[in-house]
PDB file of C-alpha atoms in Angstrom:
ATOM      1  CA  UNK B1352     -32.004  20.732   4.120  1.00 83.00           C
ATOM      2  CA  UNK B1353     -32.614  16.885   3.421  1.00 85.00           C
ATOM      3  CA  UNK B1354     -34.203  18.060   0.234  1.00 90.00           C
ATOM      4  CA  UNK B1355     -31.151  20.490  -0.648  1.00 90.00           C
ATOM      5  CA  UNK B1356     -28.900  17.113  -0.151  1.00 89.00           C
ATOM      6  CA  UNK B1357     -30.870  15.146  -2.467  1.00 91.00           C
ATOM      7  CA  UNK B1358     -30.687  17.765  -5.161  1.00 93.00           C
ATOM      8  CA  UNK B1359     -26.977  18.217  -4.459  1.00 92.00           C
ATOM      9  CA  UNK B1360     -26.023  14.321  -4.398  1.00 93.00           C
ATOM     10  CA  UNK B1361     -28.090  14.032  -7.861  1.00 94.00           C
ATOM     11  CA  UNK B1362     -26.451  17.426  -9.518  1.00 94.00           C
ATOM     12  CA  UNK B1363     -22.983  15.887  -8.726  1.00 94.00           C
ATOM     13  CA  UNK B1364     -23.581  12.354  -9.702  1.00 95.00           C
ATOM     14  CA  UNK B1365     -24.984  14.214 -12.933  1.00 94.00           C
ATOM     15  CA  UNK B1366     -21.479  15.854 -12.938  1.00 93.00           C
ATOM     16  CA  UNK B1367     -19.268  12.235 -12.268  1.00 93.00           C
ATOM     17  CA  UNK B1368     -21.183  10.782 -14.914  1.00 92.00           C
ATOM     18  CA  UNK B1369     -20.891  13.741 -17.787  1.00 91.00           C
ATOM     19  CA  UNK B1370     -16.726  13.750 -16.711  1.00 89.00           C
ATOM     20  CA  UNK B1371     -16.293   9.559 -16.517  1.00 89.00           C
ATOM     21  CA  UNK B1372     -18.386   8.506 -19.567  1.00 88.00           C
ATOM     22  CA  UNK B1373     -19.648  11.612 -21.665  1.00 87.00           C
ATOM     23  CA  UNK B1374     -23.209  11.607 -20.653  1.00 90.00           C
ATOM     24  CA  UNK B1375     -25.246  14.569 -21.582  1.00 91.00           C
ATOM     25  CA  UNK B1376     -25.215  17.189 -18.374  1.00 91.00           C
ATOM     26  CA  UNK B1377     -28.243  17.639 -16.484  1.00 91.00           C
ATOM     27  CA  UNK B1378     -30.344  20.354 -17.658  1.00 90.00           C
ATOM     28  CA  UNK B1379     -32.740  23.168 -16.111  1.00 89.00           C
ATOM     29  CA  UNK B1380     -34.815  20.624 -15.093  1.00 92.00           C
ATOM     30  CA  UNK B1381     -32.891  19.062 -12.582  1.00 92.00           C
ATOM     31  CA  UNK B1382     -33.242  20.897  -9.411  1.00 93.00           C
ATOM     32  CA  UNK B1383     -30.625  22.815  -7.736  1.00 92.00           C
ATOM     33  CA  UNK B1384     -28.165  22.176 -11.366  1.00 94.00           C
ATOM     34  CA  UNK B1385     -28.188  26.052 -12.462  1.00 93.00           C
ATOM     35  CA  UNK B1386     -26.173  26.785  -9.013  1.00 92.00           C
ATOM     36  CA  UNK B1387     -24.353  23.825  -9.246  1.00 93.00           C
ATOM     37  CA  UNK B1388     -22.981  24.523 -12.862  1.00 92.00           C
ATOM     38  CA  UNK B1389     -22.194  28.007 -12.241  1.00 92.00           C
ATOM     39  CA  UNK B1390     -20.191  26.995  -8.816  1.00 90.00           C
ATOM     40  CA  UNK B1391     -18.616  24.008 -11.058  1.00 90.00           C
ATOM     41  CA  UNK B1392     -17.827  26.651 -13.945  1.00 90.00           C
ATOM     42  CA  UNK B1393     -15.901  29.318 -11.688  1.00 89.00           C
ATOM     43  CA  UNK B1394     -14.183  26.117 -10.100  1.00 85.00           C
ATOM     44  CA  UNK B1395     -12.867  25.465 -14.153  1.00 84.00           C
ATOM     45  CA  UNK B1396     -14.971  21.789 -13.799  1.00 85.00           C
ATOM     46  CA  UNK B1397     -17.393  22.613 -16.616  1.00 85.00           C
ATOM     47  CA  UNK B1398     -16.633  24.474 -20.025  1.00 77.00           C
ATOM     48  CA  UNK B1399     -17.923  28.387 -20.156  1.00 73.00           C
ATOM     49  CA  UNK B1400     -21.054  28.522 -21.799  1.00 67.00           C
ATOM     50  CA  UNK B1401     -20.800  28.309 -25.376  1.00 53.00           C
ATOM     51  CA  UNK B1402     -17.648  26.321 -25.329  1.00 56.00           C
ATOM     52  CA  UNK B1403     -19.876  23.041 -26.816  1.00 49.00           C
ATOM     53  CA  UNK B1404     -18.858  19.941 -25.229  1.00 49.00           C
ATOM     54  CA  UNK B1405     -15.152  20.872 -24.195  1.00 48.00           C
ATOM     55  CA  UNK B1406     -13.851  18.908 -20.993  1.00 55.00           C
ATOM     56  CA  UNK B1407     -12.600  21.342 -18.447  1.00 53.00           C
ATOM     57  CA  UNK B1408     -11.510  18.667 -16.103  1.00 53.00           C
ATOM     58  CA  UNK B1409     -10.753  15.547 -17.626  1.00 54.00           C
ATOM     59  CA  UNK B1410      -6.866  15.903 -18.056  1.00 61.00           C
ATOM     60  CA  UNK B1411      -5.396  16.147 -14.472  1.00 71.00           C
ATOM     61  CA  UNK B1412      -6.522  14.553 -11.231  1.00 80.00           C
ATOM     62  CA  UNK B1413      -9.923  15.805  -9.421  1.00 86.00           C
ATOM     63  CA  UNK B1414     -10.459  16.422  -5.885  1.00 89.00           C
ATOM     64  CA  UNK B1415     -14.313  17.620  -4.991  1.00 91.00           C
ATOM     65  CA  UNK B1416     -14.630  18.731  -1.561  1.00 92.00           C
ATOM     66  CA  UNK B1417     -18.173  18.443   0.563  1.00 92.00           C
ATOM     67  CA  UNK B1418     -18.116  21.420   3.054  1.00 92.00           C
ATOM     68  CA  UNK B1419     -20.643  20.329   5.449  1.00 91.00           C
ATOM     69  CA  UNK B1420     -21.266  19.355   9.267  1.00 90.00           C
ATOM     70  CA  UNK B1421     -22.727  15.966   8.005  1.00 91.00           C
ATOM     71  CA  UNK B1422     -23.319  15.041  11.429  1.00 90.00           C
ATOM     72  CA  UNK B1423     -25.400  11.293  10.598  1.00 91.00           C
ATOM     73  CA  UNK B1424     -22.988   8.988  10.069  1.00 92.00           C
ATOM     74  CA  UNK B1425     -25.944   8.026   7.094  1.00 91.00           C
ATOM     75  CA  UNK B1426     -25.048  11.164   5.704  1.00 92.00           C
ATOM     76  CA  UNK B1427     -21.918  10.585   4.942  1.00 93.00           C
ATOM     77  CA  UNK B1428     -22.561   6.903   3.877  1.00 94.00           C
ATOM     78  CA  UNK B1429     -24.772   8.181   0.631  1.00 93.00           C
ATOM     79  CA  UNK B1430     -21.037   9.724  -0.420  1.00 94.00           C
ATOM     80  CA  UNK B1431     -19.063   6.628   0.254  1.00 95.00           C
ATOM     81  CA  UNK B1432     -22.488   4.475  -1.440  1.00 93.00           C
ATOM     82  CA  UNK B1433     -21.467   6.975  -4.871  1.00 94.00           C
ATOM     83  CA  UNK B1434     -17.829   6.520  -4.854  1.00 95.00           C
ATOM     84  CA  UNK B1435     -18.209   2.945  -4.967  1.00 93.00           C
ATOM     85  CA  UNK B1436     -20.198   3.452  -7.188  1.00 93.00           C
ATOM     86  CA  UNK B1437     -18.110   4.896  -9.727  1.00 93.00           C
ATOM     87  CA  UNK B1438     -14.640   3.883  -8.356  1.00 93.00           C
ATOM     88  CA  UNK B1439     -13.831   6.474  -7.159  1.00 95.00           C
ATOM     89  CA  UNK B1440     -11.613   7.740  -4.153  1.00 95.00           C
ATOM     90  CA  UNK B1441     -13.053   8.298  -0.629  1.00 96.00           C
ATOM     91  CA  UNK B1442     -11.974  10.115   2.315  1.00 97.00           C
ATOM     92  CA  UNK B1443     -12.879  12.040   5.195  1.00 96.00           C
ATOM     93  CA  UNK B1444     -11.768  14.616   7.225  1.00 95.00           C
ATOM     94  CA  UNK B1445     -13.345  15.330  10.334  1.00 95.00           C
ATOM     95  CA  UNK B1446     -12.447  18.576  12.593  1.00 93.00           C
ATOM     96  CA  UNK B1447     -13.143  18.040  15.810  1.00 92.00           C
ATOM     97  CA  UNK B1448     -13.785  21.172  17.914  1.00 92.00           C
ATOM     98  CA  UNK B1449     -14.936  21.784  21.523  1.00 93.00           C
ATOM     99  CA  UNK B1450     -18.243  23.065  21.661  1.00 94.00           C
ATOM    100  CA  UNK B1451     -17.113  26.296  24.331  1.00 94.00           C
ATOM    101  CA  UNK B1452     -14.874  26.786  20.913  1.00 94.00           C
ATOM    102  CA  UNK B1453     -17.637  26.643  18.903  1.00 94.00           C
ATOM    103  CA  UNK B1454     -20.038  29.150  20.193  1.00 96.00           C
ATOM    104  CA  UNK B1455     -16.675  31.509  20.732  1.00 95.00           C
ATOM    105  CA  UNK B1456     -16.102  31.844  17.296  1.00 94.00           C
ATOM    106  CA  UNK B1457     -19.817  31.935  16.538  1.00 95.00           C
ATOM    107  CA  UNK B1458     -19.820  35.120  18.612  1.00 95.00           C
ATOM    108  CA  UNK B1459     -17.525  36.233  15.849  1.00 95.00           C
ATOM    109  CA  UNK B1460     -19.176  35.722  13.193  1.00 94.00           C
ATOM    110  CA  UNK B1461     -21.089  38.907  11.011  1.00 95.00           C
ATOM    111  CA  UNK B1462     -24.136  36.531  10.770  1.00 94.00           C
ATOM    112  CA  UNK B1463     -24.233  34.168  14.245  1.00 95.00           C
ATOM    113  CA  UNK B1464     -26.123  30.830  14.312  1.00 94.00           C
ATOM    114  CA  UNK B1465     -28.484  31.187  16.915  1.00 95.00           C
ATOM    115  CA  UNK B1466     -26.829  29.303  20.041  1.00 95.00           C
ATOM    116  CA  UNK B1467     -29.311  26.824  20.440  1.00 94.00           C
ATOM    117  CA  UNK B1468     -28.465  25.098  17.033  1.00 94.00           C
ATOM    118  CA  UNK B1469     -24.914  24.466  17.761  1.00 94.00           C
ATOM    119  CA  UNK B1470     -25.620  22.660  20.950  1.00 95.00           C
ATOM    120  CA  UNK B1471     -28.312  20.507  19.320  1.00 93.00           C
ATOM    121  CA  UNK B1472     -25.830  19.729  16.475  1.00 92.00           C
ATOM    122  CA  UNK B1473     -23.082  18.769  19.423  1.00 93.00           C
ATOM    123  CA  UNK B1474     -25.402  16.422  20.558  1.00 92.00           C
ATOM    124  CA  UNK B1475     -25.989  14.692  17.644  1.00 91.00           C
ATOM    125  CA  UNK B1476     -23.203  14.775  15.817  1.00 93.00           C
ATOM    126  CA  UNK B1477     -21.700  11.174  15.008  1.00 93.00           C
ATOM    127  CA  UNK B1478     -17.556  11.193  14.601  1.00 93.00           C
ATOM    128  CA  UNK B1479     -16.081   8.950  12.047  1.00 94.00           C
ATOM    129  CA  UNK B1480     -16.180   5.363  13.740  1.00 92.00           C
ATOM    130  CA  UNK B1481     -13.079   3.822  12.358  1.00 89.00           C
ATOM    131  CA  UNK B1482     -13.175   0.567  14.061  1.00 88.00           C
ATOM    132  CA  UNK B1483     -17.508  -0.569  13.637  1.00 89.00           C
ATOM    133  CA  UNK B1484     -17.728   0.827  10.110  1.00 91.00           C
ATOM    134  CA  UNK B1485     -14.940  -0.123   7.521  1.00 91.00           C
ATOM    135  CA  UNK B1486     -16.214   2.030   4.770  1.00 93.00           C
ATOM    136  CA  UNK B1487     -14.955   5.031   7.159  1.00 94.00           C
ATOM    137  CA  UNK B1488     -11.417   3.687   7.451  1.00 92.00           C
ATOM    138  CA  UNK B1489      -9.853   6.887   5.494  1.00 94.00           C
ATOM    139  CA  UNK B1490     -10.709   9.224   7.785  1.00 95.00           C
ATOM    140  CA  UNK B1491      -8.869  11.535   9.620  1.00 94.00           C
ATOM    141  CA  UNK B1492      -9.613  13.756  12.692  1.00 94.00           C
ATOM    142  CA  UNK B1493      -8.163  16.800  13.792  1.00 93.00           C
ATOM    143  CA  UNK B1494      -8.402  19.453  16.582  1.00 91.00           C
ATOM    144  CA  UNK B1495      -9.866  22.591  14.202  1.00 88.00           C
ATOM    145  CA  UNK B1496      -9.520  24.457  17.634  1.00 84.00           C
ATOM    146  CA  UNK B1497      -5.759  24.220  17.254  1.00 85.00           C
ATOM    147  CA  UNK B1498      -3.565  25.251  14.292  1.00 86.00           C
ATOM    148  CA  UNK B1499      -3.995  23.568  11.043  1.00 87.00           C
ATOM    149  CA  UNK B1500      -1.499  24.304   8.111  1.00 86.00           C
ATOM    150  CA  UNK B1501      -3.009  23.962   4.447  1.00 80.00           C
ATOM    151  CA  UNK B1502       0.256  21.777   3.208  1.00 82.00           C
ATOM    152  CA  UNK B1503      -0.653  19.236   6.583  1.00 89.00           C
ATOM    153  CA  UNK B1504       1.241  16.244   5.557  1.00 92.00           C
ATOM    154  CA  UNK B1505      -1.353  13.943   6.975  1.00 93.00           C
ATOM    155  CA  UNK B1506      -3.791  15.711   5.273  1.00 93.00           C
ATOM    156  CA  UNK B1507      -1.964  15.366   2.127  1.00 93.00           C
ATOM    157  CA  UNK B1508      -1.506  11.919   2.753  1.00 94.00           C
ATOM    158  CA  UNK B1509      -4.832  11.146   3.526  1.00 94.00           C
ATOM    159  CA  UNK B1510      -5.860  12.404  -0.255  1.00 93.00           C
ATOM    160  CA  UNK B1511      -2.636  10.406  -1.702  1.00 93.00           C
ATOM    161  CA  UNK B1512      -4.338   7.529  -0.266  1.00 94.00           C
ATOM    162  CA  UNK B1513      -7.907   8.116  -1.217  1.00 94.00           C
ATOM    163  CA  UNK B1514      -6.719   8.751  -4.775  1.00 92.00           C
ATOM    164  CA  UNK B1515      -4.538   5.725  -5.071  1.00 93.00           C
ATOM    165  CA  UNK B1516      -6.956   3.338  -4.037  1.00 93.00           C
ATOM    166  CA  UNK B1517     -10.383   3.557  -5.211  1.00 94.00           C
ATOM    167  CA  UNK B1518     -13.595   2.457  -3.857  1.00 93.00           C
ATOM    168  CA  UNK B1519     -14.150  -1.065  -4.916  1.00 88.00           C
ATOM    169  CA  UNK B1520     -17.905  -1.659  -6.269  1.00 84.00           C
ATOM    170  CA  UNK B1521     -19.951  -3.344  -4.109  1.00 70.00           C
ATOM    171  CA  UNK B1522     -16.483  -3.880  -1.279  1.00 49.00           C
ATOM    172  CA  UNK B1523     -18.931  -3.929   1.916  1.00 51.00           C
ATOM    173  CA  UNK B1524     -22.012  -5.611   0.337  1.00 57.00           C
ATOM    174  CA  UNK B1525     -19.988  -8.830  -0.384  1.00 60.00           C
ATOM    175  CA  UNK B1526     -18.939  -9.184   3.319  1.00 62.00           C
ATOM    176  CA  UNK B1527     -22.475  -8.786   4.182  1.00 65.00           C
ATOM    177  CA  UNK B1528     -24.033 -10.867   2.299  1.00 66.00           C
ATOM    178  CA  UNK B1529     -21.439 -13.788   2.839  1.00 64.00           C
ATOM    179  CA  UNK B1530     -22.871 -13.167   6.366  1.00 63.00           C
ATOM    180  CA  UNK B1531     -26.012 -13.363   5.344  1.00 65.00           C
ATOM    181  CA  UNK B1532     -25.468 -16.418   3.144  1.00 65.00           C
ATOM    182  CA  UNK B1533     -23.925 -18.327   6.026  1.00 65.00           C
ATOM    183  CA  UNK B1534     -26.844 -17.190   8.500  1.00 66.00           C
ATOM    184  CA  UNK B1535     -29.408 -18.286   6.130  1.00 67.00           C
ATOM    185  CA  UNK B1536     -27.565 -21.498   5.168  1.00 65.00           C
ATOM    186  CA  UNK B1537     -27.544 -22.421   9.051  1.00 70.00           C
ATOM    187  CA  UNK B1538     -31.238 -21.576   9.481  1.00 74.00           C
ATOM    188  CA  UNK B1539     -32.269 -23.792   6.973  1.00 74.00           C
ATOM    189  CA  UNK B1540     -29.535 -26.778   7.629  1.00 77.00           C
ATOM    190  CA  UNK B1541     -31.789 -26.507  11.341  1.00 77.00           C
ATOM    191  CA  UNK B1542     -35.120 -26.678   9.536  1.00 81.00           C
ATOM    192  CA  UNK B1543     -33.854 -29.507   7.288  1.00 82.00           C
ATOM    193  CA  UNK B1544     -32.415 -31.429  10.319  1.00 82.00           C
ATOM    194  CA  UNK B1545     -35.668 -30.978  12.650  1.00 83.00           C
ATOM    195  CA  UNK B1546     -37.691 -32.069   9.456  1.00 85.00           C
ATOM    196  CA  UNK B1547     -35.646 -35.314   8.481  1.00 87.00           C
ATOM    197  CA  UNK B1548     -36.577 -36.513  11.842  1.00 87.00           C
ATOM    198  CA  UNK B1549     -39.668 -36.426  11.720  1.00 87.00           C
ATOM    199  CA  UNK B1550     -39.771 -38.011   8.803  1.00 87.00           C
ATOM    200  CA  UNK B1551     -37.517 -40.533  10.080  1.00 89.00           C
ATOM    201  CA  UNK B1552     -39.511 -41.489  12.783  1.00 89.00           C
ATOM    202  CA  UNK B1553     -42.582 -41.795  10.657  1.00 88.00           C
ATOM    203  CA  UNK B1554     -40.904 -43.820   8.531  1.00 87.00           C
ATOM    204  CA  UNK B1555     -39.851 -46.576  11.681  1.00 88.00           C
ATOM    205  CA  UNK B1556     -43.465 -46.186  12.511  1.00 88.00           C
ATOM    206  CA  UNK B1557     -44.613 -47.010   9.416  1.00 86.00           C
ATOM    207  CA  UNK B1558     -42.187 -50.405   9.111  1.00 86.00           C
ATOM    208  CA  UNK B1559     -43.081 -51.301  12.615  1.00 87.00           C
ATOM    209  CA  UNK B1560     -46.768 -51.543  11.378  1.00 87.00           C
ATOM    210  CA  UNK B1561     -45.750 -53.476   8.758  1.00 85.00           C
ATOM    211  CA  UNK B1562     -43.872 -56.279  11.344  1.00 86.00           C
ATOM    212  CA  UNK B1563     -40.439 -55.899   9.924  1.00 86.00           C
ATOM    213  CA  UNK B1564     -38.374 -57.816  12.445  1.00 87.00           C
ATOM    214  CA  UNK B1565     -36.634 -56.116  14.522  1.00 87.00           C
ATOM    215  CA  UNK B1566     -32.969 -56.827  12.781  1.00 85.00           C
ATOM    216  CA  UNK B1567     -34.190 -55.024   9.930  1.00 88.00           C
ATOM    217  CA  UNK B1568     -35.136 -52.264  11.775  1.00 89.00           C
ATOM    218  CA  UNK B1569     -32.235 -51.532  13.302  1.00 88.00           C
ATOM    219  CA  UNK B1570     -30.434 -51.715   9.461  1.00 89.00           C
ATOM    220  CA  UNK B1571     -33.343 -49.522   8.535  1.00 89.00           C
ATOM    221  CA  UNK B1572     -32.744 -46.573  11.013  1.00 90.00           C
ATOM    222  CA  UNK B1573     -29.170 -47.076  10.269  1.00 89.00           C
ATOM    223  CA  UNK B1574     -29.672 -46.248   6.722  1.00 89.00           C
ATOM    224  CA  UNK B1575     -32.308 -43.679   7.327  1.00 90.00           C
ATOM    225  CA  UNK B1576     -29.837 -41.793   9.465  1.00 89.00           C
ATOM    226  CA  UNK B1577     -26.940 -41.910   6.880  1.00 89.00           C
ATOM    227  CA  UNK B1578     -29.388 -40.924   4.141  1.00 88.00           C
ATOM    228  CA  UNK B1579     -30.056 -37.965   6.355  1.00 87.00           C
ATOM    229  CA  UNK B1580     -26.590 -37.214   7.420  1.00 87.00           C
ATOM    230  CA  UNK B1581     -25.895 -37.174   3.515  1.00 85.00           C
ATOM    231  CA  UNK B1582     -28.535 -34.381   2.448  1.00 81.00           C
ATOM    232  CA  UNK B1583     -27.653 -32.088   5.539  1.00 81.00           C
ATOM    233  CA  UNK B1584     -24.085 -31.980   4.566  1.00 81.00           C
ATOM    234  CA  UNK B1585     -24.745 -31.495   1.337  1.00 79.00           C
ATOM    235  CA  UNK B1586     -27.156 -28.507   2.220  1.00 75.00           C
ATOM    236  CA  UNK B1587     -24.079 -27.124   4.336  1.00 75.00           C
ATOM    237  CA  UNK B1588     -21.325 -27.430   1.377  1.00 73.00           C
ATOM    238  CA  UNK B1589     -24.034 -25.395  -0.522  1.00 68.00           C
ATOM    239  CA  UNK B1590     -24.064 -27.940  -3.284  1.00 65.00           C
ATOM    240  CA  UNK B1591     -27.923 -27.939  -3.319  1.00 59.00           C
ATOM    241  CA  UNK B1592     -28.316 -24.839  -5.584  1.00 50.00           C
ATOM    242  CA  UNK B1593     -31.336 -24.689  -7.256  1.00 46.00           C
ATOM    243  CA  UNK B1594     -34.547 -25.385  -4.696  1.00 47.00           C
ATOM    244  CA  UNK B1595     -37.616 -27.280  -6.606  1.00 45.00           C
ATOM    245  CA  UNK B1596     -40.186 -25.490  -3.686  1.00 43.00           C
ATOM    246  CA  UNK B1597     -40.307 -21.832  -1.851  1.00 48.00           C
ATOM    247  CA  UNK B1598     -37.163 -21.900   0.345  1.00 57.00           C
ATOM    248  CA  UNK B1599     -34.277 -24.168   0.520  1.00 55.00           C
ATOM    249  CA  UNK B1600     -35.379 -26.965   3.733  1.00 57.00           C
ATOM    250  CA  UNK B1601     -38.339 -27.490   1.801  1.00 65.00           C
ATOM    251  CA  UNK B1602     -36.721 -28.769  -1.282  1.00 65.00           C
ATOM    252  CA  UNK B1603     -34.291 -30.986   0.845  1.00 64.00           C
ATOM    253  CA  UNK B1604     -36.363 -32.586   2.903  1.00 69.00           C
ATOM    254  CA  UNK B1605     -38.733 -33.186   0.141  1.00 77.00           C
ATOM    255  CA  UNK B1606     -35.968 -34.903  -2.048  1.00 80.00           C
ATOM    256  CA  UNK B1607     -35.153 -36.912   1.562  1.00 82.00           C
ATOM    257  CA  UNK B1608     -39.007 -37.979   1.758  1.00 84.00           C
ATOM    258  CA  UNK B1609     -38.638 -39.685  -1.364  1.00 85.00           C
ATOM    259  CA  UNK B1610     -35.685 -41.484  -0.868  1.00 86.00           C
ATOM    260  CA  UNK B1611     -36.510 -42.330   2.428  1.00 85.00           C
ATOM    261  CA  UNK B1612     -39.891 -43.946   1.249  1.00 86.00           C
ATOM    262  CA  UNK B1613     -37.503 -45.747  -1.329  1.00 86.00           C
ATOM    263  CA  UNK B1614     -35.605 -46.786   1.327  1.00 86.00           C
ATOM    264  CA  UNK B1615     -38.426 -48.243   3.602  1.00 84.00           C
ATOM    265  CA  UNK B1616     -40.262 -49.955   0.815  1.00 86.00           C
ATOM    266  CA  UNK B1617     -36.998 -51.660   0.154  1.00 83.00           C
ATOM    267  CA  UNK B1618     -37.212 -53.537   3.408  1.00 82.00           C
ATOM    268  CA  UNK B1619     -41.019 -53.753   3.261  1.00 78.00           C
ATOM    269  CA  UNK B1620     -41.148 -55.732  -0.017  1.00 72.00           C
TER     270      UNK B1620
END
């Protein structure tokens, strides 16, 4: 089933890409695409064979519907991940039914699932989480154990919605990695400070050995300390961009370690 995904996700992104920017359709060799056309070609989304390079769908509005239980949230993620990728609309609609429902209507059926499936798939089963994952804030979930009309206006407007506001490229990745930024920024504002220290307190060491009178070493913290105060602050308004070593501390506390020294030989000659 993962593998039947895979082909799927790849035979429709083969499809988005032919219908948005004229790229060739897949061909024979892509796995899974000889179903896939003939489902897209009854559906009127690809020309009949023979009709050449004819759009089918590229005059009116296009709605593709992905019948499935997707029950990992992950699932459902490698969707939003390929609307955003192309700007396109995304929505779900979850139908929520009991699982006593469930195996009822299973009884039903001319081909039943055995019973043990459908209470494995209960249990793992994620529902749309609308308030810990923003990318699923279209969704909407219904009761499929009650009645549900096919003109259900919030079903209708659910699909208004997704259609009139497209997936933004790259939406959730620039929240994370502003997150990421400012986590990263603090870590190495930390390693910077505990490092300038050090060095600061070599440096007192150093002038103490060379009998600096006290007076002078009192203006020589003082300095040391606003030299240091400087760099961090600088590190924290970001406006030390382009790091001379492997990470960011190392490249400000290096630049502090020379101006420091400048600092102290000032006083020492």
């Amino acid at each position: 089933w993962k593998q039947s995904r895979r082909e799927l996700l790849q035979c429709l992104e083969g499809l988005l890409q032919w219908l948005l920017t004229g790229a060739p359709l897949p061909g024979p060799e892509q796995p899974g695409w000889e179903r896939f056309q003939r489902c897209c070609r009854q559906e009127g989304l690809l020309p009949a064979a023979g009709d050449g390079g004819a759009r089918a769908a590229s005059a009116r509005p296009l709605c593709l519907l992905l019948d499935d239980n997707f029950y990992y949230q992950s699932m459902r993620y490698e969707l939003y991940q390929l609307a955003r990728k192309y700007s396109l609309g995304f929505c779900q609609l979850f139908l929520e039914c009991p699982l006593e429902c469930c195996l009822q209507r299973n009884v039903l059926r001319s081909d039943p699932v055995p019973e043990q499936t459908i209470r494995l798939m209960a249990r793992k089963i994620e529902m749309p989480d609308l308030e810990k994952n923003t990318w699923e804030q279209n969704s909407l979930i219904l009761r499929s154990s009650e009645y549900i009309s096919e003109d259900n206006e919030h079903i209708i407007h659910l699909l208004t919605t997704a259609l009139e506001n497209p997936v933004r490229p790259n939406e959730e990745d620039t929240e994370q990695k502003e997150a990421d930024r400012a986590i990263c920024a603090a870590s190495a504002v930390h390693q910077a400070d505990q490092t300038c220290r050090r060095l600061i307190s070599q440096a007192m060491k150093d002038a103490r050995d060379k009998n600096i009178p006290p007076s002078e070493m009192r203006s020589l913290a003082e300095e040391l300390n606003k030299l240091k105060a400087g760099f961090l602050e600088d590190l924290r308004q970001g406006k030390i961009l382009e790091p001379q070593y492997s990470d960011l501390a190392t490249s400000v506390t290096s630049s502090f370690q020379r101006e420091a020294t400048n600092v102290v030989n000032k006083y020492i000659l």
